[in-house]
Coordinates of C-alpha atoms and ligand atoms in Angstrom, one line a residue:
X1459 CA -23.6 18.0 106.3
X1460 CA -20.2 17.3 106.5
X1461 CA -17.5 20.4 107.2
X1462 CA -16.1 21.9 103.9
X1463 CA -12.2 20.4 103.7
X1464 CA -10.0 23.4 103.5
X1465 CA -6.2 22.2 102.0
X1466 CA -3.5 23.0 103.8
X1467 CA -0.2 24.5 101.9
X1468 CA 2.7 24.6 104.4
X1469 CA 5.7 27.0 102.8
X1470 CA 8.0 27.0 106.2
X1471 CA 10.5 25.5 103.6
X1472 CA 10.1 28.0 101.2
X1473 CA 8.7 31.2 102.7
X1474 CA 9.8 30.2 106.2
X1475 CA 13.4 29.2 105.4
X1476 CA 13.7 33.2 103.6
X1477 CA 14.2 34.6 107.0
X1478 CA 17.3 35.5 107.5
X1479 CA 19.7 33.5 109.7
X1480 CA 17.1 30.6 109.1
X1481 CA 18.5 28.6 106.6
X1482 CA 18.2 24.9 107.1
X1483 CA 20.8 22.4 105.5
X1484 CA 19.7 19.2 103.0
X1485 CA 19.1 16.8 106.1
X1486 CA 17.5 19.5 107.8
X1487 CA 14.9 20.0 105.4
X1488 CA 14.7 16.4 105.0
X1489 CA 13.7 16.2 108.5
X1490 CA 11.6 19.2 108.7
X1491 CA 9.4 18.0 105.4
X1492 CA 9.0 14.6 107.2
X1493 CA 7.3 15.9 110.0
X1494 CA 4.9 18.0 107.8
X1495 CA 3.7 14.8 106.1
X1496 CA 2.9 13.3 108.8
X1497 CA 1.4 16.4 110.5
X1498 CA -0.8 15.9 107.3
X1499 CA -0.4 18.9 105.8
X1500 CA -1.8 18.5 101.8
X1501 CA 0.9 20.6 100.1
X1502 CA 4.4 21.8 101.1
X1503 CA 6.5 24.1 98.7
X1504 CA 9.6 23.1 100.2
X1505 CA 12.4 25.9 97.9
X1506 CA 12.7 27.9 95.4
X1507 CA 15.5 25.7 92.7
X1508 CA 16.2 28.3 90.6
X1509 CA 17.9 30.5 94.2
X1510 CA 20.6 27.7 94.7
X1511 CA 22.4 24.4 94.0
X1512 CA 21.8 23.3 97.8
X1513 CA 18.4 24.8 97.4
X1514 CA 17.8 23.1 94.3
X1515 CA 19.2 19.8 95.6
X1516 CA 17.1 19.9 99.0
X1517 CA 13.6 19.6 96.9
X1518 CA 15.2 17.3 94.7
X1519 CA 15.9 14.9 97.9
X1520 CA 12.5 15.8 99.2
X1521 CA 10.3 15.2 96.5
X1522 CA 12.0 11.9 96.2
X1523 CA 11.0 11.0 99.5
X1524 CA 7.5 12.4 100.2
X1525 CA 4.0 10.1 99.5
X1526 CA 1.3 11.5 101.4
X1527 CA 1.6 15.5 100.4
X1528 CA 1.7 17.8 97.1
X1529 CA 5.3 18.6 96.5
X1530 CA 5.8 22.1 95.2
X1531 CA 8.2 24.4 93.8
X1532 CA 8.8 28.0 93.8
X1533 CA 9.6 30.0 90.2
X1534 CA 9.3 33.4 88.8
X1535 CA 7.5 33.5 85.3
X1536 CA 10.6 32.7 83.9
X1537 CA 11.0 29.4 81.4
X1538 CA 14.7 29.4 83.4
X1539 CA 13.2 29.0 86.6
X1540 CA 10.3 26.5 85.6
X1541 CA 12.5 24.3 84.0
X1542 CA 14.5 23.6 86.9
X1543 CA 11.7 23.3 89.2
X1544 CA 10.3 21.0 87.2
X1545 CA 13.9 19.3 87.2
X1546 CA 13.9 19.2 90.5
X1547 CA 10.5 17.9 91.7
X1548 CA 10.4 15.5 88.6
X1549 CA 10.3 12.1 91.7
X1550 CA 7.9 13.4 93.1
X1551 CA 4.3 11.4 93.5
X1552 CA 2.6 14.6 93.2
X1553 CA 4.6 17.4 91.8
X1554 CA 3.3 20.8 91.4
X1555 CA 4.7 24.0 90.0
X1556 CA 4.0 27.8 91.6
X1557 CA 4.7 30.2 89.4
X1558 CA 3.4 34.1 89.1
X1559 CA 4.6 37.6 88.7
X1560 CA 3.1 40.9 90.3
X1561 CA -0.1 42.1 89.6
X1562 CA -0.4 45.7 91.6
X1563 CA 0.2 48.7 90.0
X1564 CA 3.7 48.8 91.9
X1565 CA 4.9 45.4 90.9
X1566 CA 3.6 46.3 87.6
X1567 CA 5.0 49.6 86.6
X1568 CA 7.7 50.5 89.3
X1569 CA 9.4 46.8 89.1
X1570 CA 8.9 44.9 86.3
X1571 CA 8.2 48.9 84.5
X1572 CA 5.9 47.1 81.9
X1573 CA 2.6 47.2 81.1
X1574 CA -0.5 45.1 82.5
X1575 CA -1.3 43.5 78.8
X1576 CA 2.8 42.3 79.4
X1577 CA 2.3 41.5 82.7
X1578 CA -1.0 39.3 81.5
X1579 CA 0.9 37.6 78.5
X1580 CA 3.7 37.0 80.7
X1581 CA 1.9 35.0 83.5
X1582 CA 0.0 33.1 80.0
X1583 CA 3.2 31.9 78.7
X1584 CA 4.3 30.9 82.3
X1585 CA 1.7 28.8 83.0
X1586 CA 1.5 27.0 79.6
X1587 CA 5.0 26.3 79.9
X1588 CA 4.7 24.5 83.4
X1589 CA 1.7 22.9 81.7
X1590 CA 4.3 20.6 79.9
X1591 CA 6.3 19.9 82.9
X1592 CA 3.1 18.8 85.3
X1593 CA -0.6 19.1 85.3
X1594 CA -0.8 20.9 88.7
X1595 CA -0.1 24.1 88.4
X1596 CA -0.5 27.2 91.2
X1597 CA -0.5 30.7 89.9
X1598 CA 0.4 33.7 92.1
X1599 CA -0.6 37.2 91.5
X1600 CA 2.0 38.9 93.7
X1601 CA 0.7 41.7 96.0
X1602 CA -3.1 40.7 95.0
X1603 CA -4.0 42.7 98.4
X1604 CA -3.0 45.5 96.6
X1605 CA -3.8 44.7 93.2
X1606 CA -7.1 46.2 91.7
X1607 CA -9.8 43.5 91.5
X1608 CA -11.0 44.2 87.8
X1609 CA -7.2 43.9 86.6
X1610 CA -6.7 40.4 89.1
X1611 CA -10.0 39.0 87.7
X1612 CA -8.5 39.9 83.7
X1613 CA -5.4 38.3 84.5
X1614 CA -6.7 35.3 86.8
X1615 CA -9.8 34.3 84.0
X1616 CA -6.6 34.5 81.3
X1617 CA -4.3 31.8 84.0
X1618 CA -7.3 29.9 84.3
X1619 CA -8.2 29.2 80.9
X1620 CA -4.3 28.8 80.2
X1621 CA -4.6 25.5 82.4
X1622 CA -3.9 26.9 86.2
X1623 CA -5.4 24.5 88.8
X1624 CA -4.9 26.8 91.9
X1625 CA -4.9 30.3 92.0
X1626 CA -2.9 32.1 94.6
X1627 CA -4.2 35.5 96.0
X1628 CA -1.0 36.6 97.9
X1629 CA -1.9 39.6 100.7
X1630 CA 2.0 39.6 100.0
X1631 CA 2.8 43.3 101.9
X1632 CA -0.1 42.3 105.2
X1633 CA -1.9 45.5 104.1
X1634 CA -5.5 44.1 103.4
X1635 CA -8.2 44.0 106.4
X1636 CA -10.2 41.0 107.0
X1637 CA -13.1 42.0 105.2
X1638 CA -11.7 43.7 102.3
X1639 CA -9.2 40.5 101.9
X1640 CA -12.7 38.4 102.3
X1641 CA -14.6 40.9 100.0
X1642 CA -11.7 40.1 97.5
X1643 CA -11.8 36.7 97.0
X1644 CA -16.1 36.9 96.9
X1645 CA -15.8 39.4 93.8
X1646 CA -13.3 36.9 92.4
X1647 CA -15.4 34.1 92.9
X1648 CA -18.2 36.1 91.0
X1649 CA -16.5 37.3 88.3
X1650 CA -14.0 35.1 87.2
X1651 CA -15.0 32.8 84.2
X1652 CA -13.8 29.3 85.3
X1653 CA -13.1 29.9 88.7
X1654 CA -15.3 27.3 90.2
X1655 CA -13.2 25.1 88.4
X1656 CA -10.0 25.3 90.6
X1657 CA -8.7 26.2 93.8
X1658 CA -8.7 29.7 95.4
X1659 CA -5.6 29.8 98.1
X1660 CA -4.8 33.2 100.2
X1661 CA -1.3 33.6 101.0
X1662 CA -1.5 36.5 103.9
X1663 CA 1.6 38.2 105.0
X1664 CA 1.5 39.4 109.3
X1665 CA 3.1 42.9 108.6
X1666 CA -0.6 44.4 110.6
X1667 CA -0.7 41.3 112.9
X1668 CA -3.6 40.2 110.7
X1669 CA -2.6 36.7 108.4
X1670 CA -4.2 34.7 110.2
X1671 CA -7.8 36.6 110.6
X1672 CA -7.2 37.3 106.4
X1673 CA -6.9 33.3 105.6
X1674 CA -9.8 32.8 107.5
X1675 CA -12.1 35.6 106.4
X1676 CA -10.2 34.2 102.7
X1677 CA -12.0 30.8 103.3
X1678 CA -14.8 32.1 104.5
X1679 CA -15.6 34.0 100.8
X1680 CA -14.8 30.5 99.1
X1681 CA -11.2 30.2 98.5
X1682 CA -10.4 26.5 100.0
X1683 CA -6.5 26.2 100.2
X1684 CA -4.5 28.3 103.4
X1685 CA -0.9 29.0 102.9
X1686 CA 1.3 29.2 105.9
X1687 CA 3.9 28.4 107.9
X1688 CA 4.6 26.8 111.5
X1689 CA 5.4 29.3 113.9
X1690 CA 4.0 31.7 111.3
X1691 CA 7.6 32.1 110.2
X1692 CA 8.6 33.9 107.0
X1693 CA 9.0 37.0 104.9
X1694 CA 9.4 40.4 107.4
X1695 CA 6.9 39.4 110.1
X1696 CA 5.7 36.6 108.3
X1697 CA 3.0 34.5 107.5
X1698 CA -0.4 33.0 108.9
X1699 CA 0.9 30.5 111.2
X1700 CA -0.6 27.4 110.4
X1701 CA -1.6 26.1 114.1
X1702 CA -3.6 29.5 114.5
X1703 CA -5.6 28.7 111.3
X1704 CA -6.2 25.3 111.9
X1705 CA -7.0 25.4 115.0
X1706 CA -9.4 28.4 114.6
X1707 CA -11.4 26.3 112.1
X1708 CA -10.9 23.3 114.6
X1709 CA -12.5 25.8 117.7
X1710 CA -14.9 27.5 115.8
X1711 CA -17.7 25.0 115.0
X1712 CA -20.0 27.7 113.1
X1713 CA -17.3 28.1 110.5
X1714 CA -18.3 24.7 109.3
X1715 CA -14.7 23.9 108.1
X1716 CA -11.7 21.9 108.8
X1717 CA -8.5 20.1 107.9
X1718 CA -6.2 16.6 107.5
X1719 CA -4.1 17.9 109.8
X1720 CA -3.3 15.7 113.2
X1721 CA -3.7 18.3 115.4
X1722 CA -1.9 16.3 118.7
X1723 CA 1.8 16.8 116.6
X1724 CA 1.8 20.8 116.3
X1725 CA 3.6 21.2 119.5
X1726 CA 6.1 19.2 118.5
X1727 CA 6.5 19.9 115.2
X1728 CA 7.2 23.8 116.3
X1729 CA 9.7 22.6 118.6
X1730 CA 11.3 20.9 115.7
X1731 CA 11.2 24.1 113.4
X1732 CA 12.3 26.3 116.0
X1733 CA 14.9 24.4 116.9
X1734 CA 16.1 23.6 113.4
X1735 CA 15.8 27.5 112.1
X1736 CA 16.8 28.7 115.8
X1737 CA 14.5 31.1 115.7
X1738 CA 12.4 31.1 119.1
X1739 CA 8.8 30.8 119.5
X1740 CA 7.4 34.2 121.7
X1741 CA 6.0 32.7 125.2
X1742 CA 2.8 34.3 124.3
X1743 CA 2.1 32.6 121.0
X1744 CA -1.2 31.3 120.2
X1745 CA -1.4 27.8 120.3
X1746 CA 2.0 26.7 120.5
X1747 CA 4.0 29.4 123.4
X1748 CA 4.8 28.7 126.1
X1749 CA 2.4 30.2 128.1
X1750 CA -0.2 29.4 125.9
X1751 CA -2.1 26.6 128.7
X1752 CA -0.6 28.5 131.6
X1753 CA -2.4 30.3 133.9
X1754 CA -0.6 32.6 136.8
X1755 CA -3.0 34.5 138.6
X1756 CA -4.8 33.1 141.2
X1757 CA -8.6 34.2 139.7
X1758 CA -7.5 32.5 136.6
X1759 CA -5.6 29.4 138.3
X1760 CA -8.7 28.8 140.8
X1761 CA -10.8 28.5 137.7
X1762 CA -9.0 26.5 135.5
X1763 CA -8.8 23.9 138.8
X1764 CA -11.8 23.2 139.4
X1765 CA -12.9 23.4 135.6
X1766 CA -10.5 23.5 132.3
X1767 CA -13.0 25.4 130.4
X1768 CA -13.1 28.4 132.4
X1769 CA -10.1 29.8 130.8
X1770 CA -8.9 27.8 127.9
X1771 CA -11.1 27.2 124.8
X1772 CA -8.5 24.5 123.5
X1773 CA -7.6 21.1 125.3
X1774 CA -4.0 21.5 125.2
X1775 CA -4.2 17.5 124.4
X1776 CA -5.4 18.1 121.2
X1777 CA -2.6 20.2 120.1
X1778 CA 0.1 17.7 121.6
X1779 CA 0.8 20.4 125.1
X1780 CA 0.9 17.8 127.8
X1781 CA -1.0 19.2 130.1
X1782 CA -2.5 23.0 131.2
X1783 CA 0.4 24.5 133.8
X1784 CA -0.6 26.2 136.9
X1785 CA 2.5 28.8 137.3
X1786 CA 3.4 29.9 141.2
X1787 CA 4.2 33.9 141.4
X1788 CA 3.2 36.1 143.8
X1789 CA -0.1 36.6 141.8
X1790 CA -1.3 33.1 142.6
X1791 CA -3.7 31.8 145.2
X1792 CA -4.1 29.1 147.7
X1793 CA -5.9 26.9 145.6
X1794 CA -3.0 26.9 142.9
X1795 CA -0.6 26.3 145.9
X1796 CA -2.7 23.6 147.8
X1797 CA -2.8 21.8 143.8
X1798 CA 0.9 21.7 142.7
X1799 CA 1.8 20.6 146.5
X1800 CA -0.6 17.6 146.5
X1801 CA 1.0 16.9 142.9
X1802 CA 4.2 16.5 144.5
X1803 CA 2.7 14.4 147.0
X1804 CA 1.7 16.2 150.0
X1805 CA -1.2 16.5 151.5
X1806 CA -2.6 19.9 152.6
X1807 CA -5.0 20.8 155.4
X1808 CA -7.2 24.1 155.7
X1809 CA -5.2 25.3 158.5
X1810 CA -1.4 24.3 157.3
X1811 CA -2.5 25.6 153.7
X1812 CA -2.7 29.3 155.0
X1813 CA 0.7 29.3 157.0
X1814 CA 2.7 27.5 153.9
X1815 CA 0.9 30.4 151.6
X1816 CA 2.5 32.8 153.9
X1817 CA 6.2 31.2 153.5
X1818 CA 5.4 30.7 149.8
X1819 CA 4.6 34.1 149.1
X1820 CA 8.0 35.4 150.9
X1821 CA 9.7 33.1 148.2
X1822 CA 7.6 34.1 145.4
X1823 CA 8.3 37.7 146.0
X1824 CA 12.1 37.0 145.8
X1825 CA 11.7 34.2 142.9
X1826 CA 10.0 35.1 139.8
X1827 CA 8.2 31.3 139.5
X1828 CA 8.5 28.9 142.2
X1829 CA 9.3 25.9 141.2
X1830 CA 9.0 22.2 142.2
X1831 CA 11.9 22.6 144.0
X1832 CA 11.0 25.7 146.2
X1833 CA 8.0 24.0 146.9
X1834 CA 9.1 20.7 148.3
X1835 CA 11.7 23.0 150.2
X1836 CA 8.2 24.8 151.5
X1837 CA 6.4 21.7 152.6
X1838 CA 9.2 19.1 153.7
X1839 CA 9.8 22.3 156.1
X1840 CA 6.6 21.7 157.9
X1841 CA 7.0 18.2 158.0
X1842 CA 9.7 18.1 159.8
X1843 CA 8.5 21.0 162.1
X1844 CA 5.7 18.9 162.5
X1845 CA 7.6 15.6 163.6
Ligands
KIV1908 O1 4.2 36.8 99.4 C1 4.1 36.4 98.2 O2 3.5 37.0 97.4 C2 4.8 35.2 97.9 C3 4.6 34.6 96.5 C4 5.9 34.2 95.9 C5 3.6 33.5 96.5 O3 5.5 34.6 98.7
ZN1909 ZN1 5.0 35.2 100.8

């Protein structure tokens, strides 16, 4: 049987971009939302209009220029706001609306201070009125992880039947767990009238460190589109990063799922997005940090020489890292040693191996990382002491 195809929504140009200091100009997003198409990602919600003229002009110029991917465009449930998202993805070659209002009891009564049955009728009327702008339309209930699930199947089955093609179940505060998230969207999918008729999509915020495991426990109760962002980049601590949930689906072969994205360009494409937003990627981030293929101590490093596997569950090919590193500190071993020197071209004997160890360790406890440098300094040494 073939994997089940999970869509992936990118929103590093609509959620991602809200980060403060992250901002990216017209061109910038131009080039950002070029490198998501042909990452492959199936959607990208690339602004909000309504928030800005520059805003408002950057999807414009982007849904102009995207083929491959879903367009999309951030509004409140406000005929304002719809109208000029509509406006402003009306080049696209597939356009789609987002559009929602909050659904927990918070949202509900402390900031709209309504009612549910307005809160119900409101979302209705929003959706019907995209209806005549486009035929794909994604409703969100804001702060579903916190919304009670007899209310967010009321409103969703109302959505539905008002034409909604996606439903969005937005963990938007990171407060759900895994299997309550999961345990969410399987009551949804059992007792929502119409629900097997569109799309189920999570939208998990990191505030517990936990959007990534949420999309995936999400999927794994039947919703079949993943918001998120590269870098994970977003709201507060923000959202599953979309090489973690990718690649989890791509490692874990009992999941049974998987993507359209070209896994070889997420490297690069954080790079680009990090760059752009100048916002810096930890060293320690899954997937795409850069210590993600290295390994420093010498248990680890004599491992990973004499077999990848040992230590990484990833090729670092497949997600476009060149190559797994071996890092020299004053953790590693001889075998790490002995490898990056024959790299640089020398060749290393049992005997000559132990006295350059010694000499290499001096360095390394003065040098954090020896480098390339250090090391040919280390071994042209003995050449010429040799000579
Ligand atoms: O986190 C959230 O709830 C959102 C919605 C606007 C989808 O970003
Ligand atoms: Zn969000």
């Amino acid at each position: 049987m073939p994997n089940k195809r999970i869509q992936i929504f990118d929103t590093t140009l609509r959620d991602g971009e809200q980060v403060p200091g992250c901002q990216l100009n017209t061109d910038e997003k131009i080039e950002v939302a070029r490198a998501l198409e042909a990452l492959g990602v199936d959607v990208m919600e690339v602004g909000f209009p309504i928030s800005s003229p520059g805003d408002f002009k950057s999807v414009e110029k982007i849904a102009g220029i995207i083929q491959n991917s879903t367009v999309c465009a951030l509004s409140r449930a406000v005929e304002k706001d719809i109208e000029v998202a509509a406006e402003a993805i009306r080049n696209a070659a597939r356009p789609r609306i987002h559009t929602g209002i909050g659904t927990s009891d918070s949202h509900v009564f402390n900031k709209l201070k309504t009612t549910r049955e307005d809160v119900i009728e409101r979302g209705v009327a929003a959706v019907k009125f995209a209806k005549r702008f486009v035929e794909d339309v994604e409703f969100y209930a804001e702060d579903a992880g916190r919304t009670e699930n007899e209310f967010l199947a009321r409103i969703l089955e109302k959505v539905i039947a008002a034409g909604a093609t996606v439903v969005n179940i937005p963990d938007t505060t990171g407060y759900c767990l895994p299997w309550d998230y999961g345990a969410k969207i399987r009551y949804l999918k059992e007792n929502v009238k119409g629900i097997d008729d569109v799309t189920i999509s999570t939208h998990c915020h990191n505030d517990l460190g936990l959007a990534s495991a949420n999309s995936i426990a999400g999927v794994v109760h039947g919703a079949t589109q993943i918001e998120c962002t590269i870098n994970g980049i977003g709201e507060r601590a923000g959202n599953a990063s979309l090489e973690e949930v990718v690649m989890i689906m791509r490692t874990q072969k009992g999941l049974d799922f998987d993507t359209g994205i070209n896994t070889k360009c997420l490297k690069s494409v954080s790079e680009l997005v990090s760059s752009k937003m100048r916002m810096p990627v930890q060293p320690n981030k899954a997937i795409v940090g850069a210590n993600a293929f290295a390994h420093s101590s010498g248990i680890h490093q004599d491992g990973v020489i004499k077999s990848r596997e040992t230590y990484e569950i990833i090729d670092p090919l497949d997600v476009g890292v060149g190559e797994s590193s071996i890092v020299l500190t004053a953790r590693s071993g001889r075998a790490a040693l002995k490898f990056r020197a024959e790299r640089l071209g020398f060749s290393v004997g049992k005997e000559e191996l132990e006295d350059r160890y010694q000499e290499f360790l001096g360095v390394a406890d003065r040098k954090k990382v020896v480098e390339d440098q250090d090391l040919i300094q280390i071994f042209s040494h003995r050449a010429r002491k040799t000579a």
